[in-house]
Amino acid sequence: MPETVLDIEDVGKQYRLGEIGTGTLSHDLKRWWSKVRGKGDPFARVGEENAREVAGGDFVWALRDISFRVKRGEVLGIIGKNGAGKSTLLKLLSRVTRPSSGTVKARGRIASLLEVGTGMHPELTGRENIFLNGAILGMTRPEIEAKFDEIVAFSGCAKYVDTPVKRYSSGMKVRLGFAVAAFLEPEILIVDEVLAVGDAEFQRKAVGKMKDVTSEGRRTVLFVSHNMAAVSSLCTRAVVLSNGRLTFDGSPDDAIAHYLSASAEDFRHEGFTDRKGTGHVKVEDVGIAGAAPGIPPQTGSPFSLRFTLSNPMNIPAPDIRFDLRIDDAAGQRVAWLSNTLSENTVPQPAREIAFEVEKLGLNAGKYYVTFYLEVRNEVSDWVHNAFSFEVSEGDYYGTGKPVPLNQSNILIDFKVAYDV
């Protein structure tokens, strides 16, 4: 049975909200006296806001009662919304900070790839920065020398390796930083959202390198990402964090389904959470229909999304931009709809808008909708993963042969010709 290399037991991390003392009694008294007179904080940093919103208590738990174990060779995905506690957990595992409660036990050397290019000095050359950055990330000089040529080749910066980094483009800097980190060889590697650096070609190389690292089976990897496709393809197991608590631990695909279903409201619910914008025009209700009202969406059949809008300022339809993004269960965008692509705009105030599809080209499965309303170039209503809907299996091609679910999410009408 594989050895346990990480044992996290009842871990919690508490932070104090509000002000921290200035360090001297006289300065604390000056701050208090300024507050009494309604003045700003005389010791606030330049540019720092003097907001005093009450957050309901002096302390907050960023993590609470987190427990799980990681075996040698596992690739563990950690997913969750922004603010769920992922970065705090990585700081604890990397020993950047200590837990307020519980224990973290690790067996083996831990290396953290939390920010690409950390420690790069603009006045030093690429060659010198490879040694500097490698040392910061925990590599010894012999290790760096042994891998130097591979690092330079992977970064694609061989021509400029003896040029000061201050003359590099931003893309070249992150390529070089990731290249150094990609060749780390610790027993436990912690990776936080680093596969989105560089251009499209380099991102493919980065994902390929991570697949090589995780396929070896010798290294234990903790991988944090909002890219559900990367989590599904790279990880052997995944956990979901929500509001500082562990809510799911299982296979990557099941964890992704749990995360997406938990972050999307059912379309029958009234109102939406986590919305952004002015609210001048906003969505009040959503209706989904297949071939007819009350019939669920089906592959190859008519499909419609109907939105009821709140428009108290009587803003006319041509002044409203309404975009829909449809994502699959892996979080990948499969469709984008927008009223700006239609010529059927009417001058009267918008109270309802419907998007109608004659033949639904989505295969059976669950899909998630993000909507975005803009009024005269200003965000009015924006909700990520606002709701989800299920598409049932249908005969898209009219042949009596449904498309296998593992072949494609998007279906395209086509004909086959022979001996043309």
GROMACS .gro file of C-alpha atoms in nm:
model
  420
    1MET     CA    1   0.000   0.000   0.000
    2PRO     CA    2   0.143   0.346  -0.092
    3GLU     CA    3   0.297   0.544   0.192
    4THR     CA    4   0.115   0.851   0.327
    5VAL     CA    5   0.333   1.155   0.258
    6LEU     CA    6   0.090   1.428   0.370
    7ASP     CA    7  -0.137   1.399   0.672
    8ILE     CA    8  -0.365   1.697   0.735
    9GLU     CA    9  -0.574   1.653   1.049
   10ASP     CA   10  -0.839   1.898   1.181
   11VAL     CA   11  -0.648   2.194   1.040
   12GLY     CA   12  -0.786   2.544   1.086
   13LYS     CA   13  -0.648   2.891   1.021
   14GLN     CA   14  -0.787   3.200   1.189
   15TYR     CA   15  -0.710   3.559   1.093
   16ARG     CA   16  -0.778   3.876   1.285
   17LEU     CA   17  -0.983   4.143   1.110
   18GLY     CA   18  -0.941   4.516   1.147
   19GLU     CA   19  -0.647   4.723   1.262
   20ILE     CA   20  -0.320   4.605   1.401
   21GLY     CA   21  -0.134   4.821   1.653
   22THR     CA   22   0.123   5.072   1.523
   23GLY     CA   23   0.391   4.939   1.756
   24THR     CA   24   0.403   5.229   2.005
   25LEU     CA   25   0.155   5.356   2.262
   26SER     CA   26   0.193   5.719   2.150
   27HIS     CA   27   0.110   5.635   1.787
   28ASP     CA   28  -0.187   5.423   1.896
   29LEU     CA   29  -0.318   5.721   2.095
   30LYS     CA   30  -0.272   5.953   1.795
   31ARG     CA   31  -0.465   5.706   1.573
   32TRP     CA   32  -0.747   5.687   1.834
   33TRP     CA   33  -0.767   6.066   1.866
   34SER     CA   34  -0.783   6.110   1.486
   35LYS     CA   35  -1.067   5.857   1.469
   36VAL     CA   36  -1.259   6.037   1.746
   37ARG     CA   37  -1.234   6.364   1.550
   38GLY     CA   38  -1.349   6.194   1.230
   39LYS     CA   39  -1.009   6.229   1.066
   40GLY     CA   40  -0.821   5.976   0.856
   41ASP     CA   41  -0.563   5.735   0.997
   42PRO     CA   42  -0.235   5.934   1.021
   43PHE     CA   43  -0.037   5.608   0.996
   44ALA     CA   44  -0.217   5.457   0.701
   45ARG     CA   45   0.002   5.366   0.407
   46VAL     CA   46   0.004   5.596   0.108
   47GLY     CA   47  -0.296   5.509  -0.113
   48GLU     CA   48  -0.457   5.292   0.153
   49GLU     CA   49  -0.828   5.346   0.198
   50ASN     CA   50  -0.959   5.433   0.542
   51ALA     CA   51  -1.274   5.226   0.504
   52ARG     CA   52  -1.425   5.114   0.834
   53GLU     CA   53  -1.694   4.866   0.728
   54VAL     CA   54  -1.782   4.636   1.018
   55ALA     CA   55  -1.736   4.271   0.919
   56GLY     CA   56  -1.926   4.121   1.212
   57GLY     CA   57  -1.653   4.014   1.450
   58ASP     CA   58  -1.282   4.055   1.507
   59PHE     CA   59  -1.175   3.714   1.371
   60VAL     CA   60  -1.246   3.500   1.067
   61TRP     CA   61  -1.171   3.134   0.998
   62ALA     CA   62  -1.012   3.102   0.653
   63LEU     CA   63  -1.000   2.725   0.705
   64ARG     CA   64  -1.188   2.508   0.953
   65ASP     CA   65  -1.161   2.136   1.039
   66ILE     CA   66  -0.977   2.029   0.722
   67SER     CA   67  -0.869   1.663   0.724
   68PHE     CA   68  -0.735   1.442   0.444
   69ARG     CA   69  -0.435   1.229   0.357
   70VAL     CA   70  -0.228   1.214   0.041
   71LYS     CA   71  -0.044   0.899  -0.069
   72ARG     CA   72   0.291   0.889  -0.245
   73GLY     CA   73   0.249   0.929  -0.621
   74GLU     CA   74  -0.099   1.082  -0.600
   75VAL     CA   75  -0.189   1.391  -0.801
   76LEU     CA   76  -0.442   1.574  -0.586
   77GLY     CA   77  -0.652   1.853  -0.738
   78ILE     CA   78  -0.778   2.127  -0.505
   79ILE     CA   79  -1.070   2.324  -0.645
   80GLY     CA   80  -1.313   2.583  -0.513
   81LYS     CA   81  -1.436   2.937  -0.562
   82ASN     CA   82  -1.220   3.242  -0.498
   83GLY     CA   83  -1.203   3.286  -0.122
   84ALA     CA   84  -1.274   2.918  -0.051
   85GLY     CA   85  -0.940   2.880   0.132
   86LYS     CA   86  -0.723   2.716  -0.136
   87SER     CA   87  -0.432   2.962  -0.112
   88THR     CA   88  -0.442   2.955   0.269
   89LEU     CA   89  -0.420   2.575   0.262
   90LEU     CA   90  -0.120   2.589   0.030
   91LYS     CA   91   0.053   2.839   0.260
   92LEU     CA   92   0.008   2.598   0.549
   93LEU     CA   93   0.139   2.303   0.348
   94SER     CA   94   0.434   2.512   0.224
   95ARG     CA   95   0.505   2.624   0.584
   96VAL     CA   96   0.472   2.989   0.494
   97THR     CA   97   0.241   3.022   0.793
   98ARG     CA   98   0.134   2.797   1.080
   99PRO     CA   99  -0.215   2.657   1.140
  100SER     CA  100  -0.423   2.797   1.425
  101SER     CA  101  -0.544   2.446   1.506
  102GLY     CA  102  -0.472   2.091   1.394
  103THR     CA  103  -0.155   1.939   1.252
  104VAL     CA  104   0.017   1.911   0.915
  105LYS     CA  105   0.265   1.624   0.879
  106ALA     CA  106   0.479   1.585   0.567
  107ARG     CA  107   0.733   1.321   0.469
  108GLY     CA  108   0.981   1.442   0.210
  109ARG     CA  109   1.102   1.769   0.062
  110ILE     CA  110   0.825   2.013  -0.037
  111ALA     CA  111   0.861   2.264  -0.318
  112SER     CA  112   0.598   2.524  -0.395
  113LEU     CA  113   0.528   2.675  -0.733
  114LEU     CA  114   0.292   2.948  -0.612
  115GLU     CA  115   0.399   3.243  -0.827
  116VAL     CA  116   0.593   3.219  -1.151
  117GLY     CA  117   0.914   3.422  -1.158
  118THR     CA  118   0.936   3.492  -0.786
  119GLY     CA  119   1.277   3.640  -0.701
  120MET     CA  120   1.388   3.731  -1.053
  121HIS     CA  121   1.622   4.031  -1.055
  122PRO     CA  122   1.588   4.266  -1.354
  123GLU     CA  123   1.956   4.365  -1.355
  124LEU     CA  124   2.079   4.004  -1.374
  125THR     CA  125   2.096   3.804  -1.695
  126GLY     CA  126   1.866   3.512  -1.772
  127ARG     CA  127   2.153   3.273  -1.689
  128GLU     CA  128   2.213   3.434  -1.350
  129ASN     CA  129   1.841   3.443  -1.276
  130ILE     CA  130   1.807   3.072  -1.348
  131PHE     CA  131   2.056   3.000  -1.068
  132LEU     CA  132   1.900   3.262  -0.838
  133ASN     CA  133   1.541   3.153  -0.898
  134GLY     CA  134   1.632   2.786  -0.873
  135ALA     CA  135   1.798   2.847  -0.536
  136ILE     CA  136   1.491   3.035  -0.409
  137LEU     CA  137   1.273   2.740  -0.514
  138GLY     CA  138   1.496   2.496  -0.323
  139MET     CA  139   1.727   2.353  -0.592
  140THR     CA  140   2.098   2.301  -0.523
  141ARG     CA  141   2.361   2.442  -0.760
  142PRO     CA  142   2.458   2.095  -0.894
  143GLU     CA  143   2.089   2.026  -0.967
  144ILE     CA  144   2.055   2.353  -1.156
  145GLU     CA  145   2.376   2.295  -1.353
  146ALA     CA  146   2.262   1.945  -1.452
  147LYS     CA  147   1.933   2.078  -1.585
  148PHE     CA  148   2.048   2.416  -1.716
  149ASP     CA  149   2.040   2.328  -2.086
  150GLU     CA  150   1.694   2.169  -2.055
  151ILE     CA  151   1.559   2.473  -1.870
  152VAL     CA  152   1.687   2.713  -2.136
  153ALA     CA  153   1.555   2.498  -2.421
  154PHE     CA  154   1.214   2.463  -2.257
  155SER     CA  155   1.185   2.839  -2.201
  156GLY     CA  156   1.266   2.922  -2.563
  157CYS     CA  157   1.494   3.205  -2.444
  158ALA     CA  158   1.830   3.056  -2.549
  159LYS     CA  159   1.915   3.356  -2.768
  160TYR     CA  160   1.871   3.597  -2.476
  161VAL     CA  161   2.005   3.391  -2.186
  162ASP     CA  162   2.300   3.631  -2.135
  163THR     CA  163   2.085   3.944  -2.166
  164PRO     CA  164   1.959   4.125  -1.851
  165VAL     CA  165   1.602   4.024  -1.766
  166LYS     CA  166   1.494   4.391  -1.758
  167ARG     CA  167   1.507   4.379  -2.139
  168TYR     CA  168   1.279   4.072  -2.157
  169SER     CA  169   0.915   4.101  -2.249
  170SER     CA  170   0.664   4.007  -1.978
  171GLY     CA  171   0.593   3.682  -2.164
  172MET     CA  172   0.962   3.588  -2.176
  173LYS     CA  173   0.996   3.647  -1.802
  174VAL     CA  174   0.713   3.412  -1.708
  175ARG     CA  175   0.835   3.152  -1.959
  176LEU     CA  176   1.178   3.154  -1.800
  177GLY     CA  177   1.030   3.147  -1.448
  178PHE     CA  178   0.806   2.851  -1.527
  179ALA     CA  179   1.089   2.668  -1.703
  180VAL     CA  180   1.300   2.683  -1.385
  181ALA     CA  181   1.014   2.566  -1.166
  182ALA     CA  182   0.911   2.292  -1.410
  183PHE     CA  183   1.236   2.106  -1.349
  184LEU     CA  184   1.207   2.095  -0.970
  185GLU     CA  185   1.238   1.741  -0.835
  186PRO     CA  186   1.105   1.741  -0.477
  187GLU     CA  187   0.910   1.452  -0.327
  188ILE     CA  188   0.604   1.679  -0.290
  189LEU     CA  189   0.529   1.953  -0.544
  190ILE     CA  190   0.264   2.218  -0.478
  191VAL     CA  191   0.139   2.395  -0.792
  192ASP     CA  192  -0.097   2.693  -0.780
  193GLU     CA  193  -0.260   2.813  -1.103
  194VAL     CA  194   0.055   2.838  -1.312
  195LEU     CA  195  -0.055   2.675  -1.639
  196ALA     CA  196  -0.201   2.999  -1.778
  197VAL     CA  197   0.133   3.172  -1.838
  198GLY     CA  198   0.275   3.269  -2.175
  199ASP     CA  199   0.117   3.232  -2.516
  200ALA     CA  200  -0.101   2.944  -2.641
  201GLU     CA  201   0.199   2.744  -2.769
  202PHE     CA  202   0.384   2.772  -2.438
  203GLN     CA  203   0.069   2.682  -2.241
  204ARG     CA  204   0.049   2.357  -2.437
  205LYS     CA  205   0.414   2.290  -2.350
  206ALA     CA  206   0.343   2.370  -1.982
  207VAL     CA  207   0.049   2.129  -1.968
  208GLY     CA  208   0.257   1.864  -2.144
  209LYS     CA  209   0.539   1.908  -1.892
  210MET     CA  210   0.297   1.879  -1.602
  211LYS     CA  211   0.157   1.558  -1.753
  212ASP     CA  212   0.512   1.420  -1.771
  213VAL     CA  213   0.572   1.515  -1.408
  214THR     CA  214   0.248   1.363  -1.284
  215SER     CA  215   0.273   1.045  -1.495
  216GLU     CA  216   0.602   0.938  -1.339
  217GLY     CA  217   0.425   0.821  -1.024
  218ARG     CA  218   0.727   0.897  -0.803
  219ARG     CA  219   0.627   1.249  -0.716
  220THR     CA  220   0.327   1.363  -0.516
  221VAL     CA  221   0.162   1.671  -0.666
  222LEU     CA  222  -0.097   1.908  -0.521
  223PHE     CA  223  -0.253   2.102  -0.805
  224VAL     CA  224  -0.477   2.408  -0.764
  225SER     CA  225  -0.655   2.541  -1.070
  226HIS     CA  226  -0.981   2.690  -1.198
  227ASN     CA  227  -0.925   2.502  -1.524
  228MET     CA  228  -1.151   2.201  -1.477
  229ALA     CA  229  -1.023   2.031  -1.794
  230ALA     CA  230  -0.665   2.042  -1.656
  231VAL     CA  231  -0.782   1.903  -1.320
  232SER     CA  232  -0.968   1.621  -1.496
  233SER     CA  233  -0.674   1.525  -1.718
  234LEU     CA  234  -0.386   1.568  -1.470
  235CYS     CA  235  -0.527   1.459  -1.134
  236THR     CA  236  -0.596   1.114  -0.989
  237ARG     CA  237  -0.809   1.255  -0.706
  238ALA     CA  238  -0.961   1.591  -0.612
  239VAL     CA  239  -1.100   1.774  -0.310
  240VAL     CA  240  -1.344   2.065  -0.308
  241LEU     CA  241  -1.320   2.356  -0.063
  242SER     CA  242  -1.612   2.586   0.012
  243ASN     CA  243  -1.609   2.868   0.265
  244GLY     CA  244  -1.302   2.725   0.435
  245ARG     CA  245  -1.438   2.371   0.470
  246LEU     CA  246  -1.376   2.048   0.284
  247THR     CA  247  -1.704   1.953   0.113
  248PHE     CA  248  -1.597   1.669  -0.118
  249ASP     CA  249  -1.314   1.418  -0.160
  250GLY     CA  250  -1.319   1.174  -0.449
  251SER     CA  251  -1.247   1.122  -0.818
  252PRO     CA  252  -1.167   1.434  -1.027
  253ASP     CA  253  -1.478   1.406  -1.243
  254ASP     CA  254  -1.706   1.363  -0.942
  255ALA     CA  255  -1.535   1.652  -0.763
  256ILE     CA  256  -1.578   1.877  -1.068
  257ALA     CA  257  -1.946   1.785  -1.092
  258HIS     CA  258  -1.989   1.857  -0.718
  259TYR     CA  259  -1.811   2.194  -0.747
  260LEU     CA  260  -2.005   2.310  -1.051
  261SER     CA  261  -2.342   2.197  -0.918
  262ALA     CA  262  -2.274   2.366  -0.584
  263SER     CA  263  -2.169   2.691  -0.752
  264ALA     CA  264  -2.467   2.709  -0.987
  265GLU     CA  265  -2.818   2.790  -0.873
  266ASP     CA  266  -3.105   2.589  -1.012
  267PHE     CA  267  -3.291   2.801  -1.266
  268ARG     CA  268  -3.619   2.759  -1.077
  269HIS     CA  269  -3.482   2.953  -0.782
  270GLU     CA  270  -3.576   3.319  -0.752
  271GLY     CA  271  -3.286   3.560  -0.754
  272PHE     CA  272  -2.916   3.499  -0.806
  273THR     CA  273  -2.617   3.533  -0.574
  274ASP     CA  274  -2.272   3.681  -0.636
  275ARG     CA  275  -2.400   3.921  -0.901
  276LYS     CA  276  -2.202   4.225  -1.014
  277GLY     CA  277  -2.307   4.547  -1.185
  278THR     CA  278  -2.516   4.861  -1.141
  279GLY     CA  279  -2.848   4.675  -1.151
  280HIS     CA  280  -3.007   4.929  -1.387
  281VAL     CA  281  -3.126   4.627  -1.586
  282LYS     CA  282  -3.106   4.284  -1.428
  283VAL     CA  283  -3.242   3.933  -1.464
  284GLU     CA  284  -3.537   3.848  -1.239
  285ASP     CA  285  -3.634   3.503  -1.370
  286VAL     CA  286  -3.530   3.240  -1.622
  287GLY     CA  287  -3.734   2.992  -1.821
  288ILE     CA  288  -3.593   2.694  -2.011
  289ALA     CA  289  -3.786   2.487  -2.262
  290GLY     CA  290  -3.720   2.213  -2.512
  291ALA     CA  291  -3.953   2.137  -2.802
  292ALA     CA  292  -4.242   2.281  -2.597
  293PRO     CA  293  -4.296   2.443  -2.254
  294GLY     CA  294  -4.251   2.183  -1.980
  295ILE     CA  295  -4.041   1.953  -2.200
  296PRO     CA  296  -3.671   1.939  -2.101
  297PRO     CA  297  -3.400   2.021  -2.357
  298GLN     CA  298  -3.313   1.736  -2.592
  299THR     CA  299  -3.030   1.696  -2.841
  300GLY     CA  300  -3.148   1.785  -3.192
  301SER     CA  301  -3.475   1.944  -3.078
  302PRO     CA  302  -3.579   2.311  -3.048
  303PHE     CA  303  -3.447   2.486  -2.739
  304SER     CA  304  -3.509   2.825  -2.579
  305LEU     CA  305  -3.382   3.034  -2.289
  306ARG     CA  306  -3.622   3.310  -2.182
  307PHE     CA  307  -3.519   3.585  -1.939
  308THR     CA  308  -3.752   3.818  -1.750
  309LEU     CA  309  -3.581   4.151  -1.688
  310SER     CA  310  -3.618   4.423  -1.428
  311ASN     CA  311  -3.590   4.755  -1.614
  312PRO     CA  312  -3.722   5.036  -1.390
  313MET     CA  313  -3.546   5.307  -1.594
  314ASN     CA  314  -3.719   5.193  -1.917
  315ILE     CA  315  -3.388   5.148  -2.100
  316PRO     CA  316  -3.456   5.058  -2.467
  317ALA     CA  317  -3.345   4.722  -2.602
  318PRO     CA  318  -3.080   4.863  -2.844
  319ASP     CA  319  -2.891   5.010  -2.545
  320ILE     CA  320  -2.865   4.670  -2.374
  321ARG     CA  321  -2.602   4.410  -2.454
  322PHE     CA  322  -2.700   4.061  -2.329
  323ASP     CA  323  -2.441   3.783  -2.359
  324LEU     CA  324  -2.474   3.417  -2.258
  325ARG     CA  325  -2.184   3.179  -2.205
  326ILE     CA  326  -2.259   2.806  -2.191
  327ASP     CA  327  -1.995   2.581  -2.029
  328ASP     CA  328  -1.975   2.204  -2.011
  329ALA     CA  329  -1.920   2.002  -1.693
  330ALA     CA  330  -1.543   2.054  -1.721
  331GLY     CA  331  -1.587   2.432  -1.722
  332GLN     CA  332  -1.496   2.465  -2.090
  333ARG     CA  333  -1.692   2.713  -2.301
  334VAL     CA  334  -1.900   2.535  -2.567
  335ALA     CA  335  -2.124   2.819  -2.687
  336TRP     CA  336  -2.165   3.197  -2.676
  337LEU     CA  337  -2.488   3.378  -2.759
  338SER     CA  338  -2.542   3.754  -2.775
  339ASN     CA  339  -2.825   3.985  -2.877
  340THR     CA  340  -2.559   4.200  -3.046
  341LEU     CA  341  -2.540   3.933  -3.318
  342SER     CA  342  -2.909   3.968  -3.397
  343GLU     CA  343  -3.074   4.240  -3.605
  344ASN     CA  344  -3.408   4.201  -3.428
  345THR     CA  345  -3.364   4.487  -3.181
  346VAL     CA  346  -3.673   4.693  -3.108
  347PRO     CA  347  -3.674   5.050  -2.973
  348GLN     CA  348  -3.910   4.993  -2.679
  349PRO     CA  349  -3.791   4.920  -2.322
  350ALA     CA  350  -3.673   4.561  -2.276
  351ARG     CA  351  -3.883   4.353  -2.033
  352GLU     CA  352  -3.808   4.007  -2.166
  353ILE     CA  353  -3.551   3.853  -2.396
  354ALA     CA  354  -3.546   3.504  -2.542
  355PHE     CA  355  -3.270   3.309  -2.716
  356GLU     CA  356  -3.416   3.042  -2.943
  357VAL     CA  357  -3.232   2.756  -3.111
  358GLU     CA  358  -3.403   2.556  -3.386
  359LYS     CA  359  -3.186   2.245  -3.343
  360LEU     CA  360  -2.987   2.203  -3.021
  361GLY     CA  361  -2.634   2.092  -3.104
  362LEU     CA  362  -2.530   1.998  -2.749
  363ASN     CA  363  -2.486   1.634  -2.659
  364ALA     CA  364  -2.654   1.485  -2.352
  365GLY     CA  365  -2.514   1.616  -2.024
  366LYS     CA  366  -2.519   1.906  -1.779
  367TYR     CA  367  -2.436   2.261  -1.886
  368TYR     CA  368  -2.381   2.584  -1.693
  369VAL     CA  369  -2.484   2.935  -1.799
  370THR     CA  370  -2.313   3.265  -1.717
  371PHE     CA  371  -2.501   3.578  -1.823
  372TYR     CA  372  -2.369   3.931  -1.873
  373LEU     CA  373  -2.576   4.247  -1.923
  374GLU     CA  374  -2.423   4.575  -2.024
  375VAL     CA  375  -2.603   4.911  -2.051
  376ARG     CA  376  -2.428   5.179  -2.257
  377ASN     CA  377  -2.084   5.019  -2.202
  378GLU     CA  378  -2.137   4.980  -1.825
  379VAL     CA  379  -2.181   4.643  -1.652
  380SER     CA  380  -2.540   4.616  -1.531
  381ASP     CA  381  -2.581   4.250  -1.428
  382TRP     CA  382  -2.319   3.975  -1.436
  383VAL     CA  383  -2.361   3.634  -1.271
  384HIS     CA  384  -2.108   3.354  -1.313
  385ASN     CA  385  -2.258   3.002  -1.329
  386ALA     CA  386  -2.600   3.155  -1.266
  387PHE     CA  387  -2.789   2.832  -1.336
  388SER     CA  388  -2.755   2.493  -1.501
  389PHE     CA  389  -2.967   2.276  -1.726
  390GLU     CA  390  -2.967   1.914  -1.838
  391VAL     CA  391  -2.980   1.803  -2.200
  392SER     CA  392  -3.129   1.458  -2.258
  393GLU     CA  393  -3.019   1.219  -2.531
  394GLY     CA  394  -3.176   1.273  -2.874
  395ASP     CA  395  -3.146   1.164  -3.235
  396TYR     CA  396  -2.959   1.468  -3.368
  397TYR     CA  397  -2.880   1.317  -3.708
  398GLY     CA  398  -3.216   1.150  -3.763
  399THR     CA  399  -3.055   0.811  -3.807
  400GLY     CA  400  -3.171   0.646  -3.486
  401LYS     CA  401  -2.809   0.647  -3.365
  402PRO     CA  402  -2.728   0.873  -3.070
  403VAL     CA  403  -2.373   1.010  -3.047
  404PRO     CA  404  -2.164   0.843  -2.771
  405LEU     CA  405  -2.125   1.080  -2.477
  406ASN     CA  406  -1.745   1.046  -2.466
  407GLN     CA  407  -1.701   1.154  -2.829
  408SER     CA  408  -1.819   1.513  -2.837
  409ASN     CA  409  -2.011   1.782  -2.649
  410ILE     CA  410  -2.090   1.981  -2.964
  411LEU     CA  411  -2.264   1.821  -3.262
  412ILE     CA  412  -2.234   1.950  -3.619
  413ASP     CA  413  -2.478   1.867  -3.898
  414PHE     CA  414  -2.296   1.706  -4.190
  415LYS     CA  415  -2.328   1.469  -4.483
  416VAL     CA  416  -2.097   1.190  -4.599
  417ALA     CA  417  -2.024   1.151  -4.969
  418TYR     CA  418  -1.836   0.868  -5.142
  419ASP     CA  419  -1.653   0.858  -5.474
  420VAL     CA  420  -1.699   1.230  -5.529
   0.00000   0.00000   0.00000
